[in-house]
Coordinates of C-alpha atoms and ligand atoms in Angstrom, one line a residue:
M10 CA -60.6 29.1 -3.4
T11 CA -57.2 30.7 -3.3
G12 CA -53.6 30.1 -2.7
I13 CA -54.2 26.4 -3.6
H14 CA -50.6 25.1 -4.8
V15 CA -50.9 21.5 -4.7
K16 CA -53.1 19.5 -7.0
S17 CA -56.3 18.5 -5.4
P18 CA -57.7 15.5 -6.8
L19 CA -61.1 17.3 -6.4
L20 CA -59.8 20.1 -9.1
T21 CA -59.8 20.9 -12.1
L22 CA -56.2 21.2 -13.4
Y23 CA -56.0 23.7 -16.3
D24 CA -52.8 23.9 -18.3
L25 CA -54.0 26.4 -21.0
H26 CA -50.1 27.5 -23.0
S27 CA -48.5 24.7 -24.6
H28 CA -46.4 23.9 -27.5
T29 CA -45.4 21.3 -30.3
T30 CA -43.8 19.8 -32.8
A31 CA -46.7 21.7 -34.9
S32 CA -44.0 24.5 -33.8
D33 CA -41.4 24.7 -31.3
G34 CA -42.0 22.1 -29.2
A35 CA -40.0 18.6 -28.7
L36 CA -43.0 16.4 -27.8
T37 CA -45.4 15.3 -30.8
P38 CA -49.1 16.4 -30.1
S39 CA -49.7 12.6 -28.8
A40 CA -46.6 12.4 -26.6
L41 CA -47.4 15.8 -25.3
V42 CA -51.2 14.5 -24.5
A43 CA -49.9 11.5 -22.7
R44 CA -47.1 13.7 -20.4
A45 CA -49.8 16.2 -19.8
V46 CA -52.3 13.1 -18.3
A47 CA -49.6 11.6 -16.5
M48 CA -48.9 15.1 -14.8
G49 CA -52.7 14.9 -13.8
V50 CA -53.9 17.9 -16.0
D51 CA -57.5 18.1 -16.8
V52 CA -58.1 20.7 -19.6
L53 CA -55.3 20.8 -22.1
A54 CA -54.5 23.9 -24.8
I55 CA -52.2 23.3 -27.5
T56 CA -51.3 26.4 -28.4
D57 CA -48.6 26.2 -31.0
H58 CA -47.0 29.6 -32.7
D59 CA -49.2 30.6 -35.5
T60 CA -50.6 27.3 -36.3
V61 CA -53.4 24.7 -35.0
A62 CA -51.4 21.8 -37.1
G63 CA -51.0 19.8 -33.9
L64 CA -55.3 19.9 -32.5
E65 CA -56.2 17.0 -35.1
E66 CA -53.3 14.1 -33.7
A67 CA -53.8 15.4 -30.2
G68 CA -57.6 15.1 -30.3
R69 CA -56.9 11.9 -31.7
A70 CA -54.3 11.0 -29.2
A71 CA -56.8 12.6 -26.6
G72 CA -60.0 10.2 -27.1
G73 CA -61.0 7.8 -24.5
L74 CA -58.2 9.6 -22.3
A75 CA -59.3 11.5 -19.3
L76 CA -58.1 15.1 -20.7
T77 CA -60.1 17.8 -22.4
L78 CA -58.5 19.5 -25.4
V79 CA -59.1 23.5 -25.4
P80 CA -58.6 24.4 -29.2
G81 CA -55.6 26.9 -28.6
V82 CA -52.8 28.9 -31.0
E83 CA -50.3 31.6 -30.2
I84 CA -50.5 34.3 -32.5
S85 CA -47.3 36.9 -32.5
T86 CA -48.7 40.5 -32.8
Q87 CA -46.9 43.5 -33.7
W88 CA -47.5 46.4 -31.0
Q89 CA -45.4 49.8 -30.2
N90 CA -42.2 48.3 -31.7
H91 CA -42.7 45.0 -29.8
E92 CA -43.7 41.7 -30.3
I93 CA -46.9 40.4 -28.6
H94 CA -48.2 37.3 -28.3
I95 CA -51.9 36.5 -27.9
V96 CA -53.3 33.5 -26.8
G97 CA -56.1 32.1 -28.7
L98 CA -58.7 29.9 -26.7
G99 CA -61.9 27.6 -27.8
F100 CA -62.1 29.2 -31.2
D101 CA -63.7 27.0 -34.2
V102 CA -60.5 25.2 -35.3
G103 CA -62.1 25.5 -39.3
H104 CA -63.5 29.2 -39.1
P105 CA -62.3 31.0 -41.7
A106 CA -61.5 34.1 -40.0
I107 CA -59.0 32.0 -38.3
S108 CA -57.7 30.0 -41.0
A109 CA -57.3 33.8 -43.0
L110 CA -54.9 35.2 -40.4
L111 CA -53.2 32.2 -39.4
S112 CA -52.2 31.3 -43.2
S113 CA -51.0 35.3 -43.6
Q114 CA -48.9 35.0 -40.3
R115 CA -47.2 31.9 -41.5
E116 CA -46.4 33.4 -45.1
K117 CA -44.7 36.2 -42.8
R118 CA -42.8 33.5 -40.7
L119 CA -41.3 31.7 -43.8
A120 CA -40.1 35.0 -45.6
R121 CA -38.6 36.2 -42.0
A122 CA -36.8 32.7 -41.6
R123 CA -35.0 33.0 -45.0
T124 CA -33.7 36.8 -43.7
I125 CA -32.4 35.5 -40.7
A126 CA -31.3 32.3 -42.4
Q127 CA -29.7 35.0 -44.8
R128 CA -28.2 37.1 -42.1
L129 CA -27.0 34.4 -40.2
E130 CA -24.8 33.0 -43.0
H131 CA -23.6 36.5 -43.3
A132 CA -22.9 36.5 -39.9
G133 CA -20.2 33.5 -40.9
I134 CA -22.7 30.4 -39.7
A135 CA -23.1 28.1 -42.3
D136 CA -26.4 26.3 -43.7
A137 CA -28.4 28.2 -41.1
W138 CA -31.7 27.5 -43.4
A139 CA -30.7 23.9 -43.9
G140 CA -29.8 23.5 -40.4
A141 CA -33.1 25.0 -38.9
N142 CA -35.2 23.1 -41.2
R143 CA -33.3 19.9 -40.0
F144 CA -34.7 21.0 -36.3
A145 CA -38.1 21.9 -37.9
E146 CA -38.7 18.9 -39.7
D147 CA -40.8 20.2 -42.3
Q148 CA -43.5 22.5 -40.0
L149 CA -42.8 26.1 -39.5
V150 CA -39.5 27.3 -38.5
T151 CA -39.5 29.4 -35.8
R152 CA -36.7 31.2 -34.0
G153 CA -36.3 28.3 -31.7
H154 CA -35.2 26.0 -34.5
F155 CA -32.4 28.3 -35.4
A156 CA -31.2 28.2 -31.8
R157 CA -31.0 24.6 -32.0
Y158 CA -29.1 24.3 -34.8
L159 CA -27.0 27.1 -33.6
V160 CA -26.6 25.2 -30.1
S161 CA -25.8 22.0 -32.4
I162 CA -22.9 23.7 -33.9
G163 CA -21.3 25.2 -31.3
A164 CA -22.0 28.9 -31.9
A165 CA -23.5 29.1 -28.4
D166 CA -23.9 26.3 -25.1
T167 CA -27.4 26.9 -24.5
V168 CA -30.9 28.5 -26.5
A169 CA -30.6 31.3 -23.7
K170 CA -27.1 32.2 -25.4
V171 CA -27.9 31.9 -28.8
F172 CA -31.1 34.3 -28.3
K173 CA -29.1 37.3 -26.4
K174 CA -26.0 36.6 -29.1
Y175 CA -27.4 36.1 -32.5
L176 CA -31.6 36.4 -32.5
S177 CA -33.0 38.8 -30.4
K178 CA -32.9 43.0 -31.3
G179 CA -30.1 44.4 -32.5
K180 CA -28.3 41.3 -33.1
P181 CA -26.5 39.7 -36.0
G182 CA -29.8 37.3 -36.9
Y183 CA -32.3 39.3 -35.9
V184 CA -35.1 40.3 -38.3
P185 CA -38.1 42.8 -37.3
P186 CA -41.3 41.1 -37.8
Q187 CA -44.0 42.0 -39.8
W188 CA -47.0 40.4 -37.9
C189 CA -50.9 40.9 -37.9
T190 CA -52.1 44.0 -34.9
I191 CA -53.3 42.8 -31.4
P192 CA -56.9 44.0 -33.2
E193 CA -56.6 41.6 -36.0
A194 CA -55.3 38.7 -33.3
I195 CA -58.4 39.6 -31.1
H196 CA -60.9 40.1 -33.8
A197 CA -59.8 36.9 -35.8
V198 CA -60.3 34.3 -32.4
Q199 CA -63.5 36.1 -31.4
Q200 CA -65.0 35.6 -35.4
A201 CA -64.2 32.2 -34.7
G202 CA -65.7 32.0 -31.3
G203 CA -63.1 31.8 -29.4
Q204 CA -61.2 34.2 -26.5
A205 CA -57.8 36.3 -27.1
V206 CA -55.8 36.0 -23.8
V207 CA -52.3 38.1 -23.9
A208 CA -49.9 35.6 -23.2
H209 CA -47.0 36.1 -20.5
P210 CA -47.5 39.6 -19.9
G211 CA -44.2 39.7 -17.7
R212 CA -41.9 38.5 -20.2
Y213 CA -41.9 41.7 -22.7
Q214 CA -39.5 43.5 -20.7
L215 CA -41.6 46.4 -20.8
S216 CA -41.9 49.0 -17.6
A217 CA -45.1 48.9 -15.7
K218 CA -45.7 51.8 -17.5
W219 CA -45.4 50.2 -20.7
L220 CA -47.2 47.0 -19.8
K221 CA -50.2 48.9 -18.4
R222 CA -50.4 51.0 -21.5
L223 CA -50.3 47.4 -23.7
L224 CA -52.5 46.2 -21.2
D225 CA -55.4 49.5 -21.7
D226 CA -54.8 48.8 -25.8
F227 CA -55.6 45.3 -25.5
A228 CA -58.4 45.7 -23.5
D229 CA -60.0 48.7 -25.4
A230 CA -59.7 46.8 -28.6
G231 CA -61.9 44.2 -26.9
G232 CA -59.3 41.7 -25.7
D233 CA -60.7 38.7 -23.1
G234 CA -57.9 38.2 -21.0
M235 CA -54.4 38.1 -20.0
E236 CA -52.6 35.2 -18.2
V237 CA -51.4 35.6 -14.5
A238 CA -50.1 32.3 -14.0
L239 CA -46.7 30.7 -15.2
C240 CA -44.3 27.9 -14.0
Q241 CA -41.8 30.7 -13.4
Q242 CA -43.3 33.3 -11.6
S243 CA -42.9 34.9 -8.5
P244 CA -46.0 35.2 -6.0
Q245 CA -45.7 38.9 -6.2
E246 CA -45.5 39.4 -9.9
K247 CA -48.7 37.3 -10.0
T248 CA -50.1 39.5 -7.4
I249 CA -49.2 43.0 -9.4
L250 CA -50.8 41.0 -13.1
A251 CA -53.8 40.2 -11.0
G252 CA -54.4 43.3 -10.0
Y253 CA -53.7 45.0 -14.0
A254 CA -56.0 42.5 -14.9
R255 CA -58.8 43.1 -11.9
E256 CA -58.4 46.9 -12.8
R257 CA -59.2 45.9 -16.4
G258 CA -62.3 43.7 -16.3
L259 CA -60.2 41.0 -17.9
L260 CA -60.6 37.4 -17.2
V261 CA -57.3 36.0 -16.3
S262 CA -55.4 32.6 -17.9
Q263 CA -53.3 30.4 -16.4
G264 CA -50.6 27.7 -18.6
S265 CA -47.0 26.5 -18.3
D266 CA -45.6 27.5 -22.0
F267 CA -44.2 23.9 -22.0
H268 CA -41.9 23.6 -24.5
Q269 CA -39.7 20.1 -23.8
P270 CA -39.3 18.5 -20.9
C271 CA -37.0 20.3 -18.9
D272 CA -36.0 20.7 -14.8
W273 CA -38.0 24.3 -14.3
I274 CA -41.4 24.3 -16.7
E275 CA -43.4 21.1 -16.7
L276 CA -47.1 21.0 -17.9
G277 CA -49.6 21.9 -15.2
R278 CA -47.0 22.7 -12.4
K279 CA -47.3 25.9 -10.2
L280 CA -50.5 26.9 -11.9
W281 CA -52.4 28.6 -9.2
L282 CA -54.6 31.5 -9.7
P283 CA -54.3 34.7 -6.8
G284 CA -57.9 35.6 -5.5
G285 CA -60.0 38.1 -6.6
V286 CA -59.9 37.4 -10.5
E287 CA -62.3 35.7 -12.8
P288 CA -60.6 32.5 -14.8
I289 CA -60.6 32.9 -18.5
W290 CA -62.5 29.1 -18.1
R291 CA -65.5 30.9 -16.0
D292 CA -67.7 30.4 -18.3
W293 CA -66.7 27.1 -20.2
P294 CA -68.9 24.2 -19.8
I295 CA -67.0 21.5 -17.4
T296 CA -66.6 18.0 -19.3
R297 CA -65.0 16.1 -16.8
R298 CA -65.1 17.2 -13.1
T299 CA -67.8 19.8 -12.6
E300 CA -67.2 23.3 -10.7
Q301 CA -70.1 21.6 -8.6
S302 CA -67.3 19.5 -7.1
I303 CA -65.0 22.1 -6.2
V304 CA -67.9 24.2 -4.5
A305 CA -68.7 20.8 -2.8
E306 CA -64.6 20.6 -1.5
G307 CA -64.5 24.2 -0.9
Ligands
AMP15 P1 -40.2 33.1 -33.0 O1 -42.0 32.9 -32.4 O2 -40.0 32.5 -34.1 O3 -39.9 34.6 -33.0 O4 -39.5 32.6 -31.7 C1 -39.9 32.9 -30.5 C2 -39.9 31.7 -29.8 O5 -38.4 31.6 -29.1 C3 -40.2 31.8 -28.4 O6 -41.6 31.4 -28.5 C4 -39.5 31.0 -27.6 O7 -39.6 29.6 -27.2 C5 -38.1 31.4 -28.4 N1 -37.7 32.2 -27.4 C6 -37.7 33.4 -27.4 N2 -36.5 34.4 -26.6 C7 -35.9 33.1 -26.0 C8 -35.2 33.9 -25.6 N3 -34.2 34.7 -24.4 N4 -34.5 32.3 -24.8 C9 -34.9 31.0 -25.2 N5 -36.0 30.6 -25.9 C10 -36.5 32.0 -26.2
MN16 MN1 -41.9 29.4 -28.6
MN17 MN1 -44.7 33.1 -26.3
MN18 MN1 -45.8 30.0 -25.8

């Protein structure tokens, strides 16, 4: 069952990384659910940054639809001076271990966002706090909201350019984060009965040596898996990441990291796993199309 690029009606399509307006996504949880169904996704995890606030609405919206929702979250962690994102999947949303960790993360987010606003205002950006909050619409403020505000006032043309000019390391609006550690994130997710996955390992601008070090530490801390399939990714990179997963006995995951409708990232698109890896959903009860139907097909 390898190398499948297009959606087969008999295969279960998993998209295990996506965002809503509960963090820095542009679609409400209901709209995201509707879009996932339209895109043929069978199993969706909404993984907002440090919050599960979107999951209840999503659950209501998915009721009666041909979509299985897996509880999810994307936790910001700190590792060796890098910000590493850990996706939690399949945990008990109300478990005190995850609630405590996420509320501490949100306090840190709020404090950081206030400092980012001060620094931006210092750098000549007026109303940064109010502006970012308008884009966050009463939800958690992320750097994505600052970026959209800065684009809206013409400080740069695109969100990517805003990050480059203002929000990334060494730039005027950058505030070093104080997130939890990787073992803390893994522990909270697992205590709540879920699995912990390294998000988008290719996106941290780490050399191969440092990326392997990160994955070693993650595996040593008892982490479950790593993402190897994202929308914008070369087959070569996928193959390399799959090798890293195999070497460490990590399961593999896939997700679009969808934030908003755009030309190059879509829910459920271009997500396929290379051969010789074990998917994170290996032991999940599949509620819609059974693994038997996949075996029957292949
Ligand atoms: P935060 O969690 O507040 O640090 O914000 C991180 C989010 O900002 C990421 O999840 C992305 O959605 C977005 N982001 C980070 N870097 C970039 C970038 N270079 N270009 C566009 N969006 C970015
Ligand atoms: Mn984001
Ligand atoms: Mn991320
Ligand atoms: Mn994400």
